[in-house]
Amino acid sequence: MVLDKVNSPDDLKGLTLEELLALAEEIRSEIIRVTAQNGGHLASSLGAVELILALHRVFQSPKDRILFDVGHQAYAHKLITGRKDHFHTLRQEGGLSGFTKVSESEHDAITAGHASTSLAHALGMAIARDLAKEDYHVVAVIGDGALTGGMALAALNKIGELGKRMLIILNDNEMSISENVGALNKYFKELQIRKWVQDAEKLGRSILEHISPKLFGLVDRAKEAAKLILHQENPFYAWGIRYIGPVDGHDLKGLIHILEHLKELDGPTLLHVVTKKGKGYKVAEADPIYWHGPSGFDPLKPEKVSKGYTWSQAFGDAVTELAYLEPRLFVLTPAMREGSGLVRYSVEHPERYLDVGICEDVAVTTAAGMALRGLKPIVAIYSTFLQRAYDQVIHDVAIEALPVIFAIDRAGVVGADGATHHGVFDIAYLRTIPNLQIAAPKDALELRAMLKKALEIGGPIAIRYPRDNVERAPEGAWPEIPWGRWEVLKEGTEAYILAFGKTLKYALEAASDDPRIGVVNARFLKPLDREMLKALARYRLLTVEDHQRMGGFGSAVLEALNEMGLKPQVKVLGLPDRFLEHGSIPSLHRQAGIDAEGIRRALAEMGVPPTYER
Ligand SMILES: CC(=O)c1sc(CCOP(=O)(O)OP(=O)(O)O)c(C)[n+]1Cc1cnc(C)nc1N
Ligand SMILES: [Mg+2]
């Protein structure tokens, strides 16, 4: 195997083209093999194999810095940068991260996971390089989806103005997780269709075959002039960035050739490569949406597997039905149609559905604009990605108490995607915002009740729910819910567990048949149910949440007790003040002590030990 000979990118330099092509196929097989057992970002990584080999052939990592936006497409990069013997641990507890991670390898230029960060990182690195009068290349690989993010477009604006030497590789596969959106995306498609651009490209390259790279700049300038004369208003020119392409992102020889030339150029250059998401694996090429992130499959007989009925689907079903009852309802997603359970809704209500691209800030403020003009928008968004729109929640929604609902999916630890994706800060970053209410349903029925009530009462409301399966609620069921009121699920004589959201199941398990332990579904965090809290203050109280301990639900309870002048014995269970890495959700909960065992331990520490050894 050629891969056996590759322990660092330097080992690529001595390989023949045939060996490189063979290596690409070996890498594809290894990516399929390991993703089949561990799950992971299969289609994106298969589509970037040739590009990554060409980059590491031409540039000298780690001296040259090669950045991968989102970092989910970088499995080939991991395999050729000394991690092939650990690749089987991908996304497993204690194993390799599923994204690039600075602390994992000197070849990982950035810690990624959230989209659209690579260009600003690259700008910063180029400035630092030039200030230190050092000499290395900065190369940023960014997907067409990630390029829809405002951070990326704003960074381009600055990069063009400063004219720093760097190479931006636009990996255009016309896909985000769903089909990509946006005017730029439409323009790229047009570019690929305009045969003459490709012919001009081929002409330019064939001339280069016979002349020295030095003149490449001339040809490049000539092409620029040609494009300008032909009114080829290429947005990158407006940004002051040299645009080259589109070129075939799977033509290894051609990529090496053009990268050799581009590395000689000064100033910022964007190379537009066209790739096929899922390249080299038929099922993934045919359905890059499902195979973007499969959770595991038989590599010889790859079939889609159902993950069971999820909270995301429960949300999708509820809003799809609600839209028939409430004509002003409008649902927005920042590029997460499938993940947020909105496929059915987008088909049944296309005129009241909007995928804004990977720009959560735009999603929230667009919703604010809609609310100001009479609509009732719901922003369907992962907890971790809502972090990208914090100011918009405050400035554009909460100050005017607009009727925007935040359906916060993936609230809590999310498992194999790890620290960049755990949704464990939203309570802390939302609960201090005036006018904004926060709730967490215990099941799909309560989710339906909360969504319907939230539409009726208006005002910004955040409803958070976990990455988990949930029992399906009957279609048409719209139970009433006493807004702001908690629910006692089990009476107790000595202590009460106040559980918020997902941890309720652990609380019921821990209390099980122990008459001393009561359990409360503390489903409203803002407003807290102060009346019930006051009534329970004569017991020992244990709060538990799938969220950072600091600033979470428990903090809110402590503050409320303090304001009411009540001083019961209280213990707060939550996630520790560190980043939890990737691993299985139950294992991460166990490590954090918020599972049933952890709750029992906490109760014992409070003087209410289990009635018998378990
Ligand atoms: C992994 C993850 O969380 C991905 S990968 C991905 C699509 C990226 O499309 P791109 O065209 O850049 O790459 P491609 O897959 O190669 O086509 C999204 C939207 N997400 C979720 C997401 C949402 N929002 C933000 C801020 N970051 C991320 N990572
Ligand atoms: Mg893409």
CSV table of N, CA and C in Angstrom, one decimal, residues 316-439:
chain,number,residue,atom,x,y,z
A,316,GLY,N,-40.4,19.3,13.9
A,316,GLY,CA,-40.8,19.5,12.5
A,316,GLY,C,-42.2,19.1,12.2
A,317,ASP,N,-42.7,18.0,12.8
A,317,ASP,CA,-44.1,17.6,12.7
A,317,ASP,C,-45.0,18.7,13.3
A,318,ALA,N,-44.6,19.2,14.5
A,318,ALA,CA,-45.4,20.2,15.2
A,318,ALA,C,-45.6,21.5,14.4
A,319,VAL,N,-44.4,22.0,13.9
A,319,VAL,CA,-44.6,23.3,13.2
A,319,VAL,C,-45.2,23.1,11.9
A,320,THR,N,-45.1,21.9,11.3
A,320,THR,CA,-45.8,21.7,10.0
A,320,THR,C,-47.3,21.7,10.2
A,321,GLU,N,-47.8,21.1,11.3
A,321,GLU,CA,-49.2,21.2,11.6
A,321,GLU,C,-49.6,22.6,12.1
A,322,LEU,N,-48.8,23.2,12.9
A,322,LEU,CA,-49.1,24.6,13.4
A,322,LEU,C,-49.3,25.6,12.2
A,323,ALA,N,-48.5,25.4,11.2
A,323,ALA,CA,-48.5,26.3,10.1
A,323,ALA,C,-49.9,26.3,9.4
A,324,TYR,N,-50.6,25.2,9.5
A,324,TYR,CA,-52.0,25.2,8.9
A,324,TYR,C,-52.9,26.0,9.8
A,325,LEU,N,-52.6,26.0,11.1
A,325,LEU,CA,-53.5,26.7,12.1
A,325,LEU,C,-53.1,28.2,12.2
A,326,GLU,N,-51.9,28.5,11.9
A,326,GLU,CA,-51.4,29.9,12.1
A,326,GLU,C,-50.8,30.4,10.8
A,327,PRO,N,-51.5,31.2,10.0
A,327,PRO,CA,-51.0,31.6,8.7
A,327,PRO,C,-49.8,32.5,8.8
A,328,ARG,N,-49.6,33.1,10.0
A,328,ARG,CA,-48.4,34.1,10.1
A,328,ARG,C,-47.1,33.4,10.5
A,329,LEU,N,-47.2,32.1,10.8
A,329,LEU,CA,-46.0,31.3,11.2
A,329,LEU,C,-45.1,31.2,10.0
A,330,PHE,N,-43.8,31.4,10.3
A,330,PHE,CA,-42.7,31.3,9.3
A,330,PHE,C,-41.5,30.7,9.9
A,331,VAL,N,-40.9,29.7,9.3
A,331,VAL,CA,-39.8,29.0,9.9
A,331,VAL,C,-38.5,29.3,9.1
A,332,LEU,N,-37.5,29.7,9.8
A,332,LEU,CA,-36.1,29.9,9.2
A,332,LEU,C,-35.1,28.9,9.7
A,333,THR,N,-34.2,28.5,8.9
A,333,THR,CA,-33.1,27.7,9.3
A,333,THR,C,-31.8,28.3,8.7
A,334,PRO,N,-30.7,28.2,9.5
A,334,PRO,CA,-29.4,28.6,8.9
A,334,PRO,C,-28.7,27.3,8.4
A,335,ALA,N,-29.2,26.8,7.3
A,335,ALA,CA,-28.5,25.7,6.6
A,335,ALA,C,-28.6,24.4,7.3
A,336,MET,N,-29.7,24.2,8.1
A,336,MET,CA,-29.8,22.9,8.8
A,336,MET,C,-31.1,22.3,8.6
A,337,ARG,N,-31.6,22.3,7.4
A,337,ARG,CA,-33.0,21.8,7.1
A,337,ARG,C,-33.1,20.3,7.7
A,338,GLU,N,-32.2,19.4,7.3
A,338,GLU,CA,-32.4,18.0,7.7
A,338,GLU,C,-32.1,18.0,9.2
A,339,GLY,N,-31.1,18.6,9.7
A,339,GLY,CA,-30.7,18.5,11.1
A,339,GLY,C,-31.8,19.0,12.1
A,340,SER,N,-32.6,20.0,11.6
A,340,SER,CA,-33.6,20.6,12.4
A,340,SER,C,-35.0,19.9,12.2
A,341,GLY,N,-35.0,18.9,11.4
A,341,GLY,CA,-36.3,18.2,11.2
A,341,GLY,C,-37.2,18.9,10.3
A,342,LEU,N,-36.7,19.7,9.3
A,342,LEU,CA,-37.6,20.6,8.6
A,342,LEU,C,-37.9,20.2,7.2
A,343,VAL,N,-37.5,18.9,6.8
A,343,VAL,CA,-37.7,18.5,5.4
A,343,VAL,C,-39.2,18.5,5.1
A,344,ARG,N,-40.0,17.9,6.0
A,344,ARG,CA,-41.5,17.9,5.7
A,344,ARG,C,-42.1,19.3,5.7
A,345,TYR,N,-41.7,20.1,6.6
A,345,TYR,CA,-42.2,21.5,6.7
A,345,TYR,C,-41.8,22.2,5.4
A,346,SER,N,-40.6,22.1,4.9
A,346,SER,CA,-40.2,22.8,3.7
A,346,SER,C,-40.9,22.4,2.5
A,347,VAL,N,-41.4,21.1,2.5
A,347,VAL,CA,-42.2,20.7,1.3
A,347,VAL,C,-43.6,21.1,1.4
A,348,GLU,N,-44.2,21.1,2.6
A,348,GLU,CA,-45.6,21.5,2.8
A,348,GLU,C,-45.8,23.0,2.9
A,349,HIS,N,-44.8,23.7,3.3
A,349,HIS,CA,-45.0,25.2,3.4
A,349,HIS,C,-43.8,25.9,2.8
A,350,PRO,N,-43.5,25.7,1.5
A,350,PRO,CA,-42.3,26.3,0.9
A,350,PRO,C,-42.4,27.8,1.0
A,351,GLU,N,-43.6,28.4,0.9
A,351,GLU,CA,-43.7,29.8,0.9
A,351,GLU,C,-43.5,30.5,2.3
A,352,ARG,N,-43.4,29.6,3.3
A,352,ARG,CA,-43.1,30.1,4.6
A,352,ARG,C,-41.9,29.4,5.3
A,353,TYR,N,-41.0,29.2,4.4
A,353,TYR,CA,-39.7,28.5,4.8
A,353,TYR,C,-38.6,29.2,4.2
A,354,LEU,N,-37.5,29.4,5.0
A,354,LEU,CA,-36.3,30.1,4.4
A,354,LEU,C,-35.0,29.5,5.0
A,355,ASP,N,-34.2,29.0,4.1
A,355,ASP,CA,-32.8,28.6,4.5
A,355,ASP,C,-31.9,29.8,4.1
A,356,VAL,N,-31.4,30.4,5.1
A,356,VAL,CA,-30.6,31.6,4.8
A,356,VAL,C,-29.1,31.3,4.5
A,357,GLY,N,-28.7,30.0,4.6
A,357,GLY,CA,-27.3,29.7,4.4
A,357,GLY,C,-26.7,29.6,5.8
A,358,ILE,N,-25.3,29.4,5.8
A,358,ILE,CA,-24.7,29.3,7.1
A,358,ILE,C,-24.4,30.6,7.8
A,359,CYS,N,-25.5,31.3,8.1
A,359,CYS,CA,-25.4,32.6,8.7
A,359,CYS,C,-26.5,32.8,9.7
A,360,GLU,N,-26.2,32.4,10.9
A,360,GLU,CA,-27.2,32.4,12.0
A,360,GLU,C,-27.6,33.8,12.4
A,361,ASP,N,-26.6,34.7,12.3
A,361,ASP,CA,-26.9,36.1,12.6
A,361,ASP,C,-28.0,36.7,11.6
A,362,VAL,N,-27.9,36.3,10.3
A,362,VAL,CA,-28.9,36.8,9.4
A,362,VAL,C,-30.2,36.1,9.6
A,363,ALA,N,-30.2,34.8,10.0
A,363,ALA,CA,-31.5,34.1,10.4
A,363,ALA,C,-32.2,34.9,11.4
A,364,VAL,N,-31.5,35.3,12.5
A,364,VAL,CA,-32.2,35.9,13.6
A,364,VAL,C,-32.7,37.3,13.3
A,365,THR,N,-31.9,38.1,12.6
A,365,THR,CA,-32.4,39.4,12.3
A,365,THR,C,-33.4,39.5,11.2
A,366,THR,N,-33.3,38.5,10.3
A,366,THR,CA,-34.4,38.4,9.3
A,366,THR,C,-35.7,38.0,10.0
A,367,ALA,N,-35.6,37.2,11.0
A,367,ALA,CA,-36.8,36.9,11.8
A,367,ALA,C,-37.3,38.1,12.5
A,368,ALA,N,-36.4,38.9,12.9
A,368,ALA,CA,-36.8,40.2,13.6
A,368,ALA,C,-37.6,41.1,12.6
A,369,GLY,N,-37.0,41.2,11.4
A,369,GLY,CA,-37.7,42.0,10.4
A,369,GLY,C,-39.1,41.4,10.1
A,370,MET,N,-39.2,40.1,10.0
A,370,MET,CA,-40.5,39.5,9.8
A,370,MET,C,-41.5,39.8,10.9
A,371,ALA,N,-41.0,39.7,12.1
A,371,ALA,CA,-41.9,40.0,13.3
A,371,ALA,C,-42.3,41.4,13.3
A,372,LEU,N,-41.4,42.3,12.9
A,372,LEU,CA,-41.8,43.7,12.9
A,372,LEU,C,-42.9,44.0,11.9
A,373,ARG,N,-43.1,43.1,10.9
A,373,ARG,CA,-44.1,43.3,9.9
A,373,ARG,C,-45.2,42.2,10.0
A,374,GLY,N,-45.4,41.8,11.3
A,374,GLY,CA,-46.6,41.0,11.5
A,374,GLY,C,-46.5,39.5,11.4
A,375,LEU,N,-45.4,38.9,11.0
A,375,LEU,CA,-45.2,37.5,11.0
A,375,LEU,C,-44.9,36.9,12.3
A,376,LYS,N,-45.0,35.6,12.5
A,376,LYS,CA,-44.6,34.9,13.7
A,376,LYS,C,-43.5,34.0,13.4
A,377,PRO,N,-42.3,34.5,13.3
A,377,PRO,CA,-41.2,33.6,12.9
A,377,PRO,C,-40.7,32.7,14.0
A,378,ILE,N,-40.3,31.5,13.5
A,378,ILE,CA,-39.6,30.5,14.4
A,378,ILE,C,-38.2,30.3,13.8
A,379,VAL,N,-37.2,30.5,14.6
A,379,VAL,CA,-35.8,30.3,14.1
A,379,VAL,C,-35.4,28.9,14.7
A,380,ALA,N,-35.3,27.9,13.8
A,380,ALA,CA,-34.9,26.6,14.2
A,380,ALA,C,-33.4,26.5,14.1
A,381,ILE,N,-32.8,26.3,15.3
A,381,ILE,CA,-31.3,26.5,15.3
A,381,ILE,C,-30.7,25.7,16.4
A,382,TYR,N,-29.5,25.1,16.1
A,382,TYR,CA,-28.8,24.3,17.2
A,382,TYR,C,-28.3,25.3,18.2
A,383,SER,N,-28.3,24.8,19.5
A,383,SER,CA,-27.8,25.6,20.6
A,383,SER,C,-26.4,26.2,20.3
A,384,THR,N,-25.5,25.3,19.8
A,384,THR,CA,-24.1,25.7,19.6
A,384,THR,C,-24.0,26.8,18.5
A,385,PHE,N,-24.9,26.7,17.5
A,385,PHE,CA,-24.8,27.7,16.4
A,385,PHE,C,-25.5,29.0,16.7
A,386,LEU,N,-26.4,28.9,17.7
A,386,LEU,CA,-27.1,30.2,18.1
A,386,LEU,C,-26.0,31.1,18.7
A,387,GLN,N,-24.9,30.5,19.2
A,387,GLN,CA,-23.8,31.4,19.7
A,387,GLN,C,-23.4,32.4,18.7
A,388,ARG,N,-23.6,32.1,17.4
A,388,ARG,CA,-23.2,33.0,16.3
A,388,ARG,C,-24.1,34.2,16.2
A,389,ALA,N,-25.2,34.2,16.9
A,389,ALA,CA,-26.2,35.3,16.8
A,389,ALA,C,-26.6,35.9,18.1
A,390,TYR,N,-25.7,35.9,19.0
A,390,TYR,CA,-26.0,36.4,20.4
A,390,TYR,C,-26.4,37.9,20.4
A,391,ASP,N,-25.7,38.7,19.7
A,391,ASP,CA,-26.1,40.1,19.7
A,391,ASP,C,-27.4,40.3,19.0
A,392,GLN,N,-27.6,39.6,17.9
A,392,GLN,CA,-28.9,39.7,17.2
A,392,GLN,C,-30.1,39.4,18.1
A,393,VAL,N,-29.9,38.4,18.9
A,393,VAL,CA,-31.0,38.0,19.9
A,393,VAL,C,-31.3,39.2,20.8
A,394,ILE,N,-30.3,39.8,21.3
A,394,ILE,CA,-30.5,41.0,22.2
A,394,ILE,C,-31.0,42.2,21.4
A,395,HIS,N,-30.1,42.6,20.5
A,395,HIS,CA,-30.3,43.9,19.8
A,395,HIS,C,-31.5,44.0,18.9
A,396,ASP,N,-31.7,42.9,18.2
A,396,ASP,CA,-32.8,42.9,17.1
A,396,ASP,C,-34.1,42.3,17.5
A,397,VAL,N,-34.0,41.4,18.6
A,397,VAL,CA,-35.3,40.7,19.0
A,397,VAL,C,-35.7,41.1,20.4
A,398,ALA,N,-34.8,41.0,21.4
A,398,ALA,CA,-35.3,41.1,22.8
A,398,ALA,C,-35.6,42.6,23.2
A,399,ILE,N,-34.9,43.5,22.7
A,399,ILE,CA,-35.1,44.9,23.2
A,399,ILE,C,-36.5,45.3,22.9
A,400,GLU,N,-37.0,44.9,21.7
A,400,GLU,CA,-38.4,45.3,21.4
A,400,GLU,C,-39.4,44.2,21.7
A,401,ALA,N,-38.9,43.1,22.4
A,401,ALA,CA,-39.7,42.0,22.8
A,401,ALA,C,-40.5,41.5,21.6
A,402,LEU,N,-39.9,41.2,20.5
A,402,LEU,CA,-40.6,40.8,19.3
A,402,LEU,C,-41.0,39.3,19.4
A,403,PRO,N,-42.1,39.0,18.8
A,403,PRO,CA,-42.6,37.6,18.8
A,403,PRO,C,-41.8,36.6,18.0
A,404,VAL,N,-40.6,36.4,18.4
A,404,VAL,CA,-39.7,35.4,17.7
A,404,VAL,C,-39.5,34.2,18.6
A,405,ILE,N,-39.7,33.0,18.1
A,405,ILE,CA,-39.5,31.8,18.9
A,405,ILE,C,-38.2,31.2,18.4
A,406,PHE,N,-37.3,30.8,19.4
A,406,PHE,CA,-36.1,30.1,19.1
A,406,PHE,C,-36.3,28.6,19.4
A,407,ALA,N,-36.4,27.8,18.4
A,407,ALA,CA,-36.5,26.3,18.7
A,407,ALA,C,-35.1,25.8,18.7
A,408,ILE,N,-34.6,25.6,19.9
A,408,ILE,CA,-33.1,25.3,20.1
A,408,ILE,C,-32.9,23.8,20.2
A,409,ASP,N,-32.4,23.3,19.1
A,409,ASP,CA,-32.2,21.9,19.0
A,409,ASP,C,-30.8,21.6,19.5
A,410,ARG,N,-30.4,20.3,19.7
A,410,ARG,CA,-29.1,19.9,20.2
A,410,ARG,C,-28.7,20.7,21.4
A,411,ALA,N,-29.7,20.9,22.3
A,411,ALA,CA,-29.3,21.5,23.6
A,411,ALA,C,-28.8,20.5,24.5
A,412,GLY,N,-27.5,20.7,25.0
A,412,GLY,CA,-26.9,19.7,25.9
A,412,GLY,C,-25.7,19.1,25.1
A,413,VAL,N,-25.1,18.1,25.7
A,413,VAL,CA,-23.9,17.5,25.0
A,413,VAL,C,-24.5,16.7,23.8
A,414,VAL,N,-23.7,16.7,22.7
A,414,VAL,CA,-24.2,16.1,21.5
A,414,VAL,C,-23.5,14.9,21.0
A,415,GLY,N,-22.3,14.6,21.7
A,415,GLY,CA,-21.7,13.3,21.5
A,415,GLY,C,-20.4,13.4,20.6
A,416,ALA,N,-20.4,12.7,19.4
A,416,ALA,CA,-19.2,12.6,18.7
A,416,ALA,C,-18.7,13.9,18.0
A,417,ASP,N,-19.5,14.9,17.9
A,417,ASP,CA,-19.0,16.1,17.2
A,417,ASP,C,-18.2,16.9,18.2
A,418,GLY,N,-18.3,16.6,19.5
A,418,GLY,CA,-17.4,17.2,20.5
A,418,GLY,C,-17.6,18.6,20.9
A,419,ALA,N,-16.5,19.2,21.4
A,419,ALA,CA,-16.5,20.5,22.1
A,419,ALA,C,-17.1,21.6,21.3
A,420,THR,N,-16.8,21.6,20.0
A,420,THR,CA,-17.2,22.7,19.1
A,420,THR,C,-18.7,22.6,18.9
A,421,HIS,N,-19.4,21.5,19.2
A,421,HIS,CA,-20.8,21.3,18.8
A,421,HIS,C,-21.7,21.1,20.0
A,422,HIS,N,-21.1,20.9,21.2
A,422,HIS,CA,-22.0,20.7,22.4
A,422,HIS,C,-22.8,22.0,22.6
A,423,GLY,N,-24.1,21.8,22.9
A,423,GLY,CA,-25.0,22.9,23.1
A,423,GLY,C,-25.2,23.2,24.6
A,424,VAL,N,-24.1,23.7,25.2
A,424,VAL,CA,-24.1,23.7,26.7
A,424,VAL,C,-23.9,25.1,27.3
A,425,PHE,N,-24.1,26.1,26.5
A,425,PHE,CA,-23.9,27.5,27.0
A,425,PHE,C,-25.2,28.3,26.8
A,426,ASP,N,-26.3,27.8,26.1
A,426,ASP,CA,-27.4,28.7,25.8
A,426,ASP,C,-28.2,29.2,26.9
A,427,ILE,N,-28.3,28.4,28.0
A,427,ILE,CA,-29.1,28.9,29.2
A,427,ILE,C,-28.3,30.2,29.7
A,428,ALA,N,-27.0,30.0,29.9
A,428,ALA,CA,-26.2,31.1,30.5
A,428,ALA,C,-26.2,32.3,29.6
A,429,TYR,N,-26.1,32.1,28.2
A,429,TYR,CA,-26.1,33.3,27.4
A,429,TYR,C,-27.4,33.9,27.0
A,430,LEU,N,-28.5,33.2,27.4
A,430,LEU,CA,-29.8,33.7,27.1
A,430,LEU,C,-30.6,34.2,28.4
A,431,ARG,N,-30.3,33.6,29.5
A,431,ARG,CA,-31.2,33.9,30.7
A,431,ARG,C,-31.0,35.3,31.2
A,432,THR,N,-29.9,36.0,30.9
A,432,THR,CA,-29.7,37.3,31.4
A,432,THR,C,-30.4,38.4,30.5
A,433,ILE,N,-30.9,37.9,29.4
A,433,ILE,CA,-31.5,38.9,28.4
A,433,ILE,C,-33.0,39.2,28.8
A,434,PRO,N,-33.2,40.4,29.1
A,434,PRO,CA,-34.6,40.8,29.5
A,434,PRO,C,-35.6,40.5,28.4
A,435,ASN,N,-36.8,40.2,28.8
A,435,ASN,CA,-37.9,40.0,27.8
A,435,ASN,C,-37.9,38.5,27.3
A,436,LEU,N,-36.8,37.9,27.3
A,436,LEU,CA,-36.7,36.6,26.7
A,436,LEU,C,-37.0,35.5,27.7
A,437,GLN,N,-38.0,34.6,27.3
A,437,GLN,CA,-38.4,33.5,28.2
A,437,GLN,C,-37.7,32.2,27.7
A,438,ILE,N,-37.5,31.3,28.7
A,438,ILE,CA,-36.8,30.0,28.4
A,438,ILE,C,-37.5,28.8,28.9
A,439,ALA,N,-37.7,27.8,28.1
A,439,ALA,CA,-38.5,26.6,28.5
A,439,ALA,C,-37.8,25.4,28.0
